[in-house]
Each structure stands twice: as C-alpha cells, then as structure tokens.
PDB file of C-alpha atoms and ligand atoms in Angstrom:
ATOM      1  CA  MET J1408       9.559  41.906   3.101  1.00 54.00           C
ATOM      2  CA  ASN J1409       8.737  39.339   5.729  1.00 56.00           C
ATOM      3  CA  LEU J1410       8.418  36.025   3.985  1.00 58.00           C
ATOM      4  CA  ASN J1411       7.796  34.203   7.123  1.00 59.00           C
ATOM      5  CA  LEU J1412       4.338  33.851   6.646  1.00 57.00           C
ATOM      6  CA  TYR J1413       3.821  31.157   9.153  1.00 50.00           C
ATOM      7  CA  PRO J1414       4.039  31.255  13.138  1.00 55.00           C
ATOM      8  CA  GLU J1415       6.852  28.893  14.148  1.00 54.00           C
ATOM      9  CA  ARG J1416       4.466  25.977  15.372  1.00 52.00           C
ATOM     10  CA  MET J1417       2.712  26.099  11.739  1.00 48.00           C
ATOM     11  CA  LYS J1418       5.845  25.754   9.683  1.00 44.00           C
ATOM     12  CA  PRO J1419       5.743  22.749   7.498  1.00 44.00           C
ATOM     13  CA  SER J1420       7.686  20.164   9.174  1.00 52.00           C
ATOM     14  CA  LEU J1421      10.073  17.180   7.772  1.00 80.00           C
ATOM     15  CA  ALA J1422       9.358  15.448  10.810  1.00 92.00           C
ATOM     16  CA  TYR J1423       6.148  14.012   8.918  1.00 94.00           C
ATOM     17  CA  ARG J1424       5.762  13.079   5.326  1.00 95.00           C
ATOM     18  CA  ILE J1425       2.975  11.699   3.484  1.00 97.00           C
ATOM     19  CA  GLY J1426       3.128   8.927   1.082  1.00 98.00           C
ATOM     20  CA  TYR J1427       0.768   7.720  -1.697  1.00 98.00           C
ATOM     21  CA  GLY J1428       0.649   4.401  -3.856  1.00 98.00           C
ATOM     22  CA  GLU J1429      -1.539   2.976  -6.179  1.00 98.00           C
ATOM     23  CA  ASP J1430      -1.569  -0.459  -8.243  1.00 98.00           C
ATOM     24  CA  ALA J1431      -3.978  -2.320 -10.366  1.00 97.00           C
ATOM     25  CA  HIS J1432      -4.078  -5.914 -11.958  1.00 97.00           C
ATOM     26  CA  ARG J1433      -6.197  -7.542 -14.457  1.00 97.00           C
ATOM     27  CA  LEU J1434      -8.263 -10.403 -13.070  1.00 98.00           C
ATOM     28  CA  ALA J1435      -8.565 -13.858 -14.891  1.00 97.00           C
ATOM     29  CA  ALA J1436     -10.505 -17.156 -13.776  1.00 97.00           C
ATOM     30  CA  GLY J1437      -8.290 -19.774 -12.068  1.00 94.00           C
ATOM     31  CA  LEU J1438      -5.721 -17.697 -10.398  1.00 95.00           C
ATOM     32  CA  PRO J1439      -5.472 -16.991  -6.638  1.00 95.00           C
ATOM     33  CA  LEU J1440      -6.341 -13.607  -5.389  1.00 97.00           C
ATOM     34  CA  VAL J1441      -4.334 -12.322  -2.384  1.00 97.00           C
ATOM     35  CA  LEU J1442      -4.803  -8.948  -1.062  1.00 98.00           C
ATOM     36  CA  GLY J1443      -3.021  -7.427   1.952  1.00 98.00           C
ATOM     37  CA  GLY J1444      -1.261 -10.643   2.470  1.00 98.00           C
ATOM     38  CA  VAL J1445      -4.613 -12.414   2.835  1.00 98.00           C
ATOM     39  CA  ALA J1446      -5.615 -15.417   0.344  1.00 97.00           C
ATOM     40  CA  ILE J1447      -9.241 -14.367  -0.486  1.00 97.00           C
ATOM     41  CA  PRO J1448     -11.473 -17.293  -0.351  1.00 96.00           C
ATOM     42  CA  HIS J1449     -14.281 -18.033  -2.853  1.00 91.00           C
ATOM     43  CA  ALA J1450     -12.637 -15.627  -5.530  1.00 96.00           C
ATOM     44  CA  GLU J1451     -13.659 -16.739  -8.792  1.00 95.00           C
ATOM     45  CA  GLN J1452     -10.903 -14.708 -10.441  1.00 97.00           C
ATOM     46  CA  GLY J1453      -7.186 -13.812  -9.531  1.00 97.00           C
ATOM     47  CA  ALA J1454      -4.450 -11.415 -10.441  1.00 96.00           C
ATOM     48  CA  VAL J1455      -2.597 -11.626 -13.587  1.00 95.00           C
ATOM     49  CA  ALA J1456       0.765 -10.767 -12.492  1.00 91.00           C
ATOM     50  CA  HIS J1457       4.841 -11.427 -12.521  1.00 85.00           C
ATOM     51  CA  SER J1458       4.919 -11.473  -8.548  1.00 83.00           C
ATOM     52  CA  ASP J1459       2.028 -13.140  -6.581  1.00 88.00           C
ATOM     53  CA  GLY J1460      -0.018  -9.978  -7.708  1.00 94.00           C
ATOM     54  CA  ASP J1461      -0.817  -8.558  -4.172  1.00 97.00           C
ATOM     55  CA  ALA J1462      -2.340  -5.146  -5.267  1.00 98.00           C
ATOM     56  CA  VAL J1463      -2.584  -4.180  -1.710  1.00 98.00           C
ATOM     57  CA  LEU J1464       0.977  -4.775  -0.538  1.00 98.00           C
ATOM     58  CA  HIS J1465       2.293  -3.351  -3.982  1.00 97.00           C
ATOM     59  CA  ALA J1466       0.523   0.004  -3.222  1.00 98.00           C
ATOM     60  CA  VAL J1467       1.451  -0.045   0.275  1.00 98.00           C
ATOM     61  CA  ALA J1468       5.106  -0.491  -0.674  1.00 98.00           C
ATOM     62  CA  ASP J1469       5.055   2.259  -3.144  1.00 98.00           C
ATOM     63  CA  ALA J1470       3.269   4.615  -0.931  1.00 98.00           C
ATOM     64  CA  LEU J1471       6.154   4.269   1.680  1.00 98.00           C
ATOM     65  CA  LEU J1472       8.659   4.736  -0.972  1.00 97.00           C
ATOM     66  CA  SER J1473       6.856   7.917  -2.443  1.00 97.00           C
ATOM     67  CA  GLY J1474       6.801   9.269   0.872  1.00 96.00           C
ATOM     68  CA  LEU J1475      10.672   9.642   0.810  1.00 94.00           C
ATOM     69  CA  ALA J1476      10.993  10.322  -2.685  1.00 93.00           C
ATOM     70  CA  LEU J1477      12.508   6.833  -3.182  1.00 95.00           C
ATOM     71  CA  GLY J1478      11.075   5.953  -6.410  1.00 96.00           C
ATOM     72  CA  ASP J1479       8.732   2.981  -6.744  1.00 96.00           C
ATOM     73  CA  ILE J1480       8.926  -0.888  -6.504  1.00 95.00           C
ATOM     74  CA  GLY J1481       9.616  -1.438 -10.171  1.00 92.00           C
ATOM     75  CA  GLN J1482      13.011  -0.176  -9.657  1.00 92.00           C
ATOM     76  CA  TYR J1483      13.869  -2.697  -6.898  1.00 90.00           C
ATOM     77  CA  PHE J1484      11.873  -5.362  -8.220  1.00 85.00           C
ATOM     78  CA  PRO J1485      11.854  -5.130 -12.047  1.00 80.00           C
ATOM     79  CA  ASP J1486       8.997  -7.195 -13.319  1.00 77.00           C
ATOM     80  CA  THR J1487      11.145  -8.393 -16.293  1.00 75.00           C
ATOM     81  CA  ALA J1488      13.704 -10.304 -14.031  1.00 69.00           C
ATOM     82  CA  ALA J1489      13.387 -13.950 -13.741  1.00 73.00           C
ATOM     83  CA  GLU J1490      14.169 -13.928 -10.142  1.00 70.00           C
ATOM     84  CA  TRP J1491      11.193 -11.947  -8.956  1.00 68.00           C
ATOM     85  CA  LYS J1492       8.777 -14.242 -11.245  1.00 73.00           C
ATOM     86  CA  GLY J1493       6.066 -15.352  -8.255  1.00 75.00           C
ATOM     87  CA  LEU J1494       7.673 -13.365  -5.776  1.00 84.00           C
ATOM     88  CA  ASP J1495       5.887 -13.014  -2.218  1.00 90.00           C
ATOM     89  CA  SER J1496       4.995  -9.469  -2.200  1.00 94.00           C
ATOM     90  CA  ARG J1497       5.355  -9.302   1.586  1.00 96.00           C
ATOM     91  CA  LEU J1498       9.250  -9.559   0.604  1.00 94.00           C
ATOM     92  CA  ILE J1499       8.532  -6.452  -1.614  1.00 95.00           C
ATOM     93  CA  LEU J1500       7.021  -4.692   1.243  1.00 97.00           C
ATOM     94  CA  ALA J1501       9.745  -5.778   3.880  1.00 97.00           C
ATOM     95  CA  ARG J1502      12.278  -4.110   1.407  1.00 96.00           C
ATOM     96  CA  ALA J1503      10.477  -0.769   1.027  1.00 97.00           C
ATOM     97  CA  LEU J1504       9.799  -0.689   4.915  1.00 98.00           C
ATOM     98  CA  GLU J1505      13.717  -1.128   5.344  1.00 97.00           C
ATOM     99  CA  LEU J1506      14.481   1.516   3.123  1.00 95.00           C
ATOM    100  CA  VAL J1507      12.153   3.753   5.137  1.00 95.00           C
ATOM    101  CA  ARG J1508      13.689   2.814   8.391  1.00 95.00           C
ATOM    102  CA  GLU J1509      17.439   3.303   7.255  1.00 92.00           C
ATOM    103  CA  ARG J1510      16.571   6.799   6.544  1.00 92.00           C
ATOM    104  CA  GLY J1511      15.244   7.448   9.788  1.00 92.00           C
ATOM    105  CA  TYR J1512      11.456   7.107   9.302  1.00 94.00           C
ATOM    106  CA  GLN J1513       8.592   4.777  10.560  1.00 96.00           C
ATOM    107  CA  PRO J1514       5.250   4.555   9.428  1.00 98.00           C
ATOM    108  CA  VAL J1515       2.440   6.023  11.525  1.00 98.00           C
ATOM    109  CA  ASN J1516      -0.910   5.053   9.696  1.00 98.00           C
ATOM    110  CA  VAL J1517      -2.073   3.708   6.615  1.00 98.00           C
ATOM    111  CA  ALA J1518      -5.407   4.294   4.753  1.00 98.00           C
ATOM    112  CA  LEU J1519      -6.008   1.880   2.127  1.00 98.00           C
ATOM    113  CA  VAL J1520      -9.112   1.386  -0.437  1.00 99.00           C
ATOM    114  CA  VAL J1521      -9.472  -1.452  -2.701  1.00 98.00           C
ATOM    115  CA  THR J1522     -11.948  -1.254  -5.867  1.00 98.00           C
ATOM    116  CA  LEU J1523     -13.324  -4.657  -6.407  1.00 98.00           C
ATOM    117  CA  ASP J1524     -16.527  -5.811  -7.902  1.00 98.00           C
ATOM    118  CA  ARG J1525     -16.392  -9.430  -6.500  1.00 97.00           C
ATOM    119  CA  PRO J1526     -16.297 -11.231  -4.007  1.00 97.00           C
ATOM    120  CA  ARG J1527     -17.329  -8.946  -1.172  1.00 97.00           C
ATOM    121  CA  LEU J1528     -14.377  -8.154   1.063  1.00 98.00           C
ATOM    122  CA  GLY J1529     -16.309  -6.627   4.061  1.00 98.00           C
ATOM    123  CA  PRO J1530     -15.843  -9.802   6.129  1.00 98.00           C
ATOM    124  CA  LEU J1531     -12.305  -9.819   5.579  1.00 98.00           C
ATOM    125  CA  ARG J1532     -11.729  -6.304   6.485  1.00 98.00           C
ATOM    126  CA  ALA J1533      -9.897  -7.045  10.049  1.00 98.00           C
ATOM    127  CA  GLU J1534      -7.849  -9.820   8.811  1.00 98.00           C
ATOM    128  CA  ILE J1535      -6.401  -7.590   6.131  1.00 98.00           C
ATOM    129  CA  ALA J1536      -5.976  -4.595   8.659  1.00 98.00           C
ATOM    130  CA  ARG J1537      -4.324  -7.009  11.112  1.00 98.00           C
ATOM    131  CA  THR J1538      -1.956  -8.584   8.329  1.00 98.00           C
ATOM    132  CA  VAL J1539      -1.033  -5.345   6.636  1.00 98.00           C
ATOM    133  CA  ALA J1540      -0.265  -3.613  10.293  1.00 98.00           C
ATOM    134  CA  GLY J1541       1.627  -6.635  11.385  1.00 98.00           C
ATOM    135  CA  LEU J1542       3.686  -6.541   8.267  1.00 98.00           C
ATOM    136  CA  LEU J1543       4.367  -2.727   9.056  1.00 98.00           C
ATOM    137  CA  GLY J1544       5.103  -3.418  12.652  1.00 98.00           C
ATOM    138  CA  LEU J1545       1.995  -1.394  13.691  1.00 98.00           C
ATOM    139  CA  PRO J1546      -1.231  -1.856  15.712  1.00 98.00           C
ATOM    140  CA  GLU J1547      -3.986  -2.746  13.640  1.00 96.00           C
ATOM    141  CA  THR J1548      -6.124   0.183  14.695  1.00 97.00           C
ATOM    142  CA  GLU J1549      -3.521   2.182  12.506  1.00 98.00           C
ATOM    143  CA  VAL J1550      -4.412   0.498   9.007  1.00 98.00           C
ATOM    144  CA  GLY J1551      -7.859   1.697   7.791  1.00 98.00           C
ATOM    145  CA  VAL J1552      -9.375  -0.485   5.253  1.00 98.00           C
ATOM    146  CA  SER J1553     -12.098   0.659   2.672  1.00 98.00           C
ATOM    147  CA  PHE J1554     -13.687  -1.366  -0.274  1.00 98.00           C
ATOM    148  CA  LYS J1555     -15.599  -0.159  -3.204  1.00 98.00           C
ATOM    149  CA  THR J1556     -17.028  -1.684  -6.125  1.00 98.00           C
ATOM    150  CA  SER J1557     -16.380   0.060  -9.505  1.00 98.00           C
ATOM    151  CA  GLU J1558     -20.066  -0.160 -10.208  1.00 98.00           C
ATOM    152  CA  GLY J1559     -19.454  -2.703 -13.042  1.00 97.00           C
ATOM    153  CA  LEU J1560     -17.226  -0.294 -14.708  1.00 97.00           C
ATOM    154  CA  ALA J1561     -13.983  -2.728 -14.233  1.00 97.00           C
ATOM    155  CA  PRO J1562     -15.378  -6.070 -13.242  1.00 96.00           C
ATOM    156  CA  GLU J1563     -11.913  -7.704 -14.441  1.00 97.00           C
ATOM    157  CA  HIS J1564      -9.636  -5.706 -12.512  1.00 98.00           C
ATOM    158  CA  VAL J1565      -8.660  -5.002  -8.982  1.00 98.00           C
ATOM    159  CA  GLN J1566      -7.365  -1.385  -8.256  1.00 98.00           C
ATOM    160  CA  THR J1567      -5.766  -0.211  -4.865  1.00 98.00           C
ATOM    161  CA  ARG J1568      -4.802   3.285  -3.340  1.00 98.00           C
ATOM    162  CA  VAL J1569      -2.918   4.133  -0.383  1.00 99.00           C
ATOM    163  CA  THR J1570      -1.907   6.665   1.567  1.00 98.00           C
ATOM    164  CA  VAL J1571       0.638   6.459   4.530  1.00 98.00           C
ATOM    165  CA  LEU J1572       2.044   9.013   7.164  1.00 98.00           C
ATOM    166  CA  LEU J1573       5.699   8.566   7.860  1.00 97.00           C
ATOM    167  CA  GLU J1574       7.392  10.123  10.920  1.00 95.00           C
ATOM    168  CA  ARG J1575      10.938  10.642  11.615  1.00 92.00           C
ATOM    169  CA  ALA J1576      11.604   8.583  14.256  1.00 85.00           C
ATOM    170  CA  ASP J1577      13.482  11.307  16.464  1.00 81.00           C
ATOM    171  CA  ALA J1578      10.477  13.371  15.770  1.00 72.00           C
TER     172      ALA J1578
HETATM  173  O1  C5P A3002     -18.556   0.701  -3.909  1.00 72.12           O
HETATM  174  P1  C5P A3002     -19.977   0.723  -3.206  1.00 72.12           P
HETATM  175  O2  C5P A3002     -20.246   2.353  -2.615  1.00 72.12           O
HETATM  176  O3  C5P A3002     -21.054   0.159  -3.949  1.00 72.12           O
HETATM  177  O4  C5P A3002     -19.671  -0.214  -2.020  1.00 72.12           O
HETATM  178  C1  C5P A3002     -20.687  -0.467  -0.932  1.00 72.12           C
HETATM  179  C2  C5P A3002     -20.115  -1.440   0.121  1.00 72.12           C
HETATM  180  O5  C5P A3002     -19.718  -2.581  -0.341  1.00 72.12           O
HETATM  181  C3  C5P A3002     -19.268  -0.724   1.020  1.00 72.12           C
HETATM  182  O6  C5P A3002     -19.539  -0.609   2.340  1.00 72.12           O
HETATM  183  C4  C5P A3002     -18.204  -1.512   0.970  1.00 72.12           C
HETATM  184  O7  C5P A3002     -17.292  -1.835   2.176  1.00 72.12           O
HETATM  185  C5  C5P A3002     -18.891  -2.814   0.432  1.00 72.12           C
HETATM  186  N1  C5P A3002     -17.563  -3.817  -0.591  1.00 72.12           N
HETATM  187  C6  C5P A3002     -17.386  -4.950  -0.054  1.00 72.12           C
HETATM  188  N2  C5P A3002     -16.574  -5.825  -0.985  1.00 72.12           N
HETATM  189  C7  C5P A3002     -16.100  -5.143  -2.087  1.00 72.12           C
HETATM  190  C8  C5P A3002     -16.626  -3.908  -2.702  1.00 72.12           C
HETATM  191  C9  C5P A3002     -17.361  -3.132  -1.945  1.00 72.12           C
HETATM  192  O8  C5P A3002     -17.590  -5.533   1.034  1.00 72.12           O
HETATM  193  N3  C5P A3002     -15.317  -5.979  -2.954  1.00 72.12           N
HETATM  194 MG1   MG A3003       0.985  -5.191  -8.609  1.00 72.12          MG
END
C-alpha cells in the first residue's frame, strides 16, 4: 500500500510552524491599560494583573512558545513569584523570542485580535502594530491588528487572541 499520499512539494514541512496564544485580564478603575506595549490614553479601566497586565504581549509570547511546543509563559514567569511583580511584559516577550531563536526559528508574521468594549482602539492600530513588530524584529506590515467589542458581554474584561507563523531560520 502506498502511504505517500502527498506529492513531494505538498508534504507538511517543519520549516514552518504555527503558534497560537490567548490571554484575558479583568479590568478595574484606576489602573493603567497597556496593550502591545502601548499605554492606552483615556482608559477608564486598566488590567488587574501580577505583571503590567499587557494582554497582547502575553498572548504573543504564548503564541511564540506554543509554535515550538515550549509550554506557556506561566512556566517561565510564575505569577506567584514576588520577583515578577509589576514585570514589564516586554521582558516576557523578549524571553519567549529568545527561546524560539535558540531553536533556530524566527517569527514571520503575526495576527492579533483584541476584544475590548472601551475605549475604541482604532486610532492606535498603527502604533500597536509598530510596537509589537519592533519587539519581534519584524516590519510593521507583518503584524495584523484587529479589534472587536464584546457587544457588552464582557465590559470589564480584555481578551486577546494571537496567531504567529514561525519559520526555520535556514529554511
Ligand atoms: O466588535 P465590533 O464588530 O462591534 O467592532 C466594530 C469596529 O469597532 C471594528 O472596526 C473595530 O476595529 C472597532 N473597535 C475599536 N476599538 C475597540 C473595539 C472595536 O476600534 N475597543
Ligand atoms: Mg496576561
């Protein structure tokens, strides 16, 4: 029996790997809201978190790790550890990126979705794309940024979902 169902050029290839990450934080008045490394002006509520609560960077970091089955950021930065209190999420992302690079891979493009009722983030789309891209060493055209409301279902939450494509550096 011939089990080689794919022509050579269609064979699934480990040169590319997909990663997916999610994050959510509760929102409360009087706290800063940081998303994708950008401080959101005029936010009435900010993230309740052990770190700086940047739900975009947390999901991007998890997406990077998941693409290579490296677990999730909680394993590297336990949210019970006093030393990670108030942690700048850019450091979390930098560590995840380092782990990916150590294994010979690099991100190609990122698609991220932020679900948040208020404030409107549309005016910050380019800045968030530019900032996330900069942290990943990518051109900003490789970071797609979408916003959704929860239609009032979760007005006190921010939710993020991120896919990333990884490419083996020698591919
Ligand atoms: O989720 P919904 O379909 O209602 O979003 C409608 C529009 O509002 C989208 O174009 C989206 O980019 C924008 N939006 C935004 N800021 C948010 C949520 C949605 O600019 N916090
Ligand atoms: Mg988080």
